[in-house]
């Protein structure tokens, strides 16, 4: 079980958090102008990387804030957490 | 034939306190400090079970968690009995009752043993191959297999014991209190680190604590005396917590570990009462030191499974620790030096050692020389080709090995014995290390997997790290610990150590016999009864991966997870397939390391603590009025209120009729309520609901439908505009928490620019819904100064009011199609206001109704229930609710998905009404709908989602989803049931009051 450093609360057990899938998928501002394929790309397509991945997490049993995480899915190492709206701290 | 198998000069067993216990119904005696296994051996009982497949007699083989055979059922009580416990880990207590498990009808007479005579026809994967076909025969096989395999009996009544969970945080966790663990814990504690040391035994010290041998000395003391003094110093550290009888079950990422502490299992029956039995520790450690030791390997040779064949180091522990002789004439069989320690221990306790059979050429390490000096006979370069004795070993057959070790040569020597100790070298206990994601590397010189790389802040020390000799253990432990903890502990630096060094190594995974392999029984996995032949067969049949061979032969898949068998299985596979062991990889060890009780896993979360129960403020009233309750999520909701002997159907018919004829009252408190405030609240609602919200006047209510981004209906409810920037949203009971999370997600991540604040107020307000033609009269009695005229207080509007000076909100909204009001009031007042309403309604036969009637009444009106009539695949268009989709709004959640190619398909399943041709026939919810009756297979067009008998219409009504349903109105369909086919007609979804006249009645 991970130990997650909530950017608002500090280190807490994973059991307080909910994973929210891939990060930085921005909801299109003008959905009506998208083709079915473009909309499907936003709606369904996720990378599911083996390796370093940017993810959304929610401190659902804590401050209820959403934030982002840089996690290596191959070894579960969390490289960084950062607030919504911030740029990922790695390239 | 009672023999005295107990020696007297023993430090660890209290021979003044005798304990009586029962095994297989027989009363026996042991002493405080015994395990069940040591006490049985002291009573000369070796035979404790039957093997899984061939039902061969099996005896105690080890002395710890690696025990494959002595698996017993403890306790008789239907609520306390526990299967699959290892006799080697059960501490003896007064009143213990245990029985053999894997035998039927009894351990001495076993029906399944006939399998043994047929064993040539029971090859690897016998069970898979034979019992796979035909599939419906499995029922028959299963009964037979389960009964004769005797997998133990589960308790049939609730567990009376108390279990506990606790968290523990520390700087350093040391797992295993052998010599290296003790040194590590002391070093950590000395350096002011908050340290926890756990060990699964009742006494610290591992195997060193009973190692009293000239060949192993530290600073001129026997190693056990030196270690005893070290352990005694541990008490002085306030920052060191020691937990014995605590076994580590799981090692997860981020140094999160689970350990089970046995608190009362060793106590006498009458002392156990009212105490916590086991505690599961949830440990988060900054650093973890694994010092779990090593497991002795067996040797794989013909008939190596007879009772009386015991791991050599276990024989040593039984004599040195428990003071129990495993036999009177013991032979030893080894490929390494450690069997000589056993020989010397036995010799000094007065047990005669027949001989040591050693596969190596003559070697002359310190310990071997000592054994020779004591006159112990050694058969060099020899192997055992067979063993004799059925229920207990009585002789071994010894032959010389050929130079290459693949065959035997020369004359056969018969040696009588009543016990055989075997030692095939050592396997580091790397299970926890691999559980935590650590990678192993293979060390060729002694064929062991040792820890290599880990992602976590952890280290392995001692024999679990591949250091098997005393001087190495100490030297490497000191270095590793100092580096790992970044300290400089010099206390162990100048120790004077005497340690016998193993000079010669030799390993043969499968020892040859004078018989052809096919005629022998060299067991690999004793618990699952697989032999080396099975593994070879699997390879011949084309299996290559160790994971596949393991599953095919079941080697390593028993409750001991192959603690004894895995290395030999790997070795034989590598040898047969001609690959290097290091390249073959190893199987994965998964938690728990040793089985956990269900009690320890659930802890206190049993009975009413299993899950939270949410009750409405009026709950007690419902109880007093004999309501039956329905679980809706965690809520207890009044389901119906039977009068006298009414069943649910009768009660619901009466309640439904009363609500439409005069007045009904419903507790709607469980509906989710979200308080929405902020200058962008209207814009926010525009984006989350399908319909338009900007123009909703203050004081008005509106029904809204919420979609997922994929266009499917997610939730619905009425939202009220309380003031310019203030709304109260209601959601379904079950969807409340998810809706709030979803809205928060959008607010925080997609639309952070919106000035909107969401607060769950579900528990803050009680909601009383009063409906029916007389509802207005009742409300006017309860709140006399409120103008209830349709002009002043029309349908879909709200008013603030006072009831007994308590502020409340009255909404005129309806889920039944009747003239209807909802009173929202602070929870603490809700019950008294409910009672007030009920009192005021008595003149009008006000009838309390529950969720079932509510569902019936709304179905009459064709109102959907999200989650019952929808299932995550229904768009609003599918629900024939096109009217609620705003054409003007540029965007809302799910809008774009409503015209994806798939969502605009005309033949999607759509919501329709169904009427049965026979109005008395009530459809079953979930029943399938077809268009033809005499075609097979027939296309299933849809299913019934809601179905009731309507007392107000005096006929059966139903809602259903049917492919292309919108266009099929008026068509006949069929609902095939088990014994009959019901004829139905597709109709409109609204059955009652299509003109909505009743709303203003
Ligand atoms: Zn937080």
CSV table of C-alpha atoms in Angstrom, one decimal, chain A residues 1-3 13 25-27 29-36 39 42-44 56 64-66 75-78 84, chain B residues 167 252-254 256 284 455 709-710 740-741 745-746 748-751 890-897 899-901:
chain,number,residue,atom,x,y,z
A,1,UNK,CA,0.0,0.0,0.0
A,2,UNK,CA,1.4,3.3,-1.1
A,3,UNK,CA,2.2,6.2,1.2
A,13,UNK,CA,-2.1,5.8,3.6
A,25,UNK,CA,-6.6,14.9,-20.5
A,26,UNK,CA,-8.4,18.2,-20.9
A,27,UNK,CA,-12.1,18.2,-21.6
A,29,UNK,CA,-13.7,23.3,-24.8
A,30,UNK,CA,-15.8,22.9,-28.0
A,31,UNK,CA,-17.0,19.4,-28.1
A,32,UNK,CA,-19.6,20.1,-30.8
A,33,UNK,CA,-16.8,20.8,-33.3
A,34,UNK,CA,-15.2,17.5,-32.8
A,35,UNK,CA,-15.6,14.5,-35.1
A,36,UNK,CA,-16.7,11.2,-33.5
A,39,UNK,CA,-14.4,12.9,-29.2
A,42,UNK,CA,-10.9,12.2,-25.4
A,43,UNK,CA,-13.6,9.9,-24.0
A,44,UNK,CA,-12.1,6.4,-24.3
A,56,UNK,CA,-5.0,11.9,-11.2
A,64,UNK,CA,-11.2,15.8,-1.0
A,65,UNK,CA,-8.8,17.6,-3.2
A,66,UNK,CA,-7.8,16.3,-6.6
A,75,UNK,CA,7.6,-0.5,-9.6
A,76,UNK,CA,5.0,1.8,-8.0
A,77,UNK,CA,7.5,4.4,-7.2
A,78,UNK,CA,5.9,7.8,-6.8
A,84,UNK,CA,-4.1,20.6,-10.3
B,167,UNK,CA,-1.5,0.5,13.4
B,252,UNK,CA,3.7,-4.6,0.6
B,253,UNK,CA,5.1,-1.6,-1.2
B,254,UNK,CA,6.2,1.5,0.7
B,256,UNK,CA,3.7,-1.5,4.6
B,284,UNK,CA,4.5,1.3,8.3
B,455,UNK,CA,12.9,-0.6,-4.7
B,709,UNK,CA,-19.6,12.1,-20.4
B,710,UNK,CA,-20.5,9.1,-22.5
B,740,UNK,CA,-20.9,14.9,-5.2
B,741,UNK,CA,-17.6,13.4,-6.1
B,745,UNK,CA,-14.1,16.5,-9.8
B,746,UNK,CA,-15.4,18.8,-12.6
B,748,UNK,CA,-11.7,21.3,-9.3
B,749,UNK,CA,-10.2,19.9,-12.5
B,750,UNK,CA,-12.1,21.1,-15.5
B,751,UNK,CA,-13.8,24.3,-14.4
B,890,UNK,CA,-23.8,24.9,-26.3
B,891,UNK,CA,-22.5,22.2,-24.0
B,892,UNK,CA,-23.2,20.0,-21.0
B,893,UNK,CA,-21.7,16.9,-19.6
B,894,UNK,CA,-22.4,14.1,-22.1
B,895,UNK,CA,-23.9,16.3,-24.8
B,896,UNK,CA,-21.4,15.5,-27.5
B,897,UNK,CA,-21.9,11.8,-26.9
B,899,UNK,CA,-24.8,12.1,-31.4
B,900,UNK,CA,-22.0,9.6,-31.7
B,901,UNK,CA,-22.8,7.0,-34.4
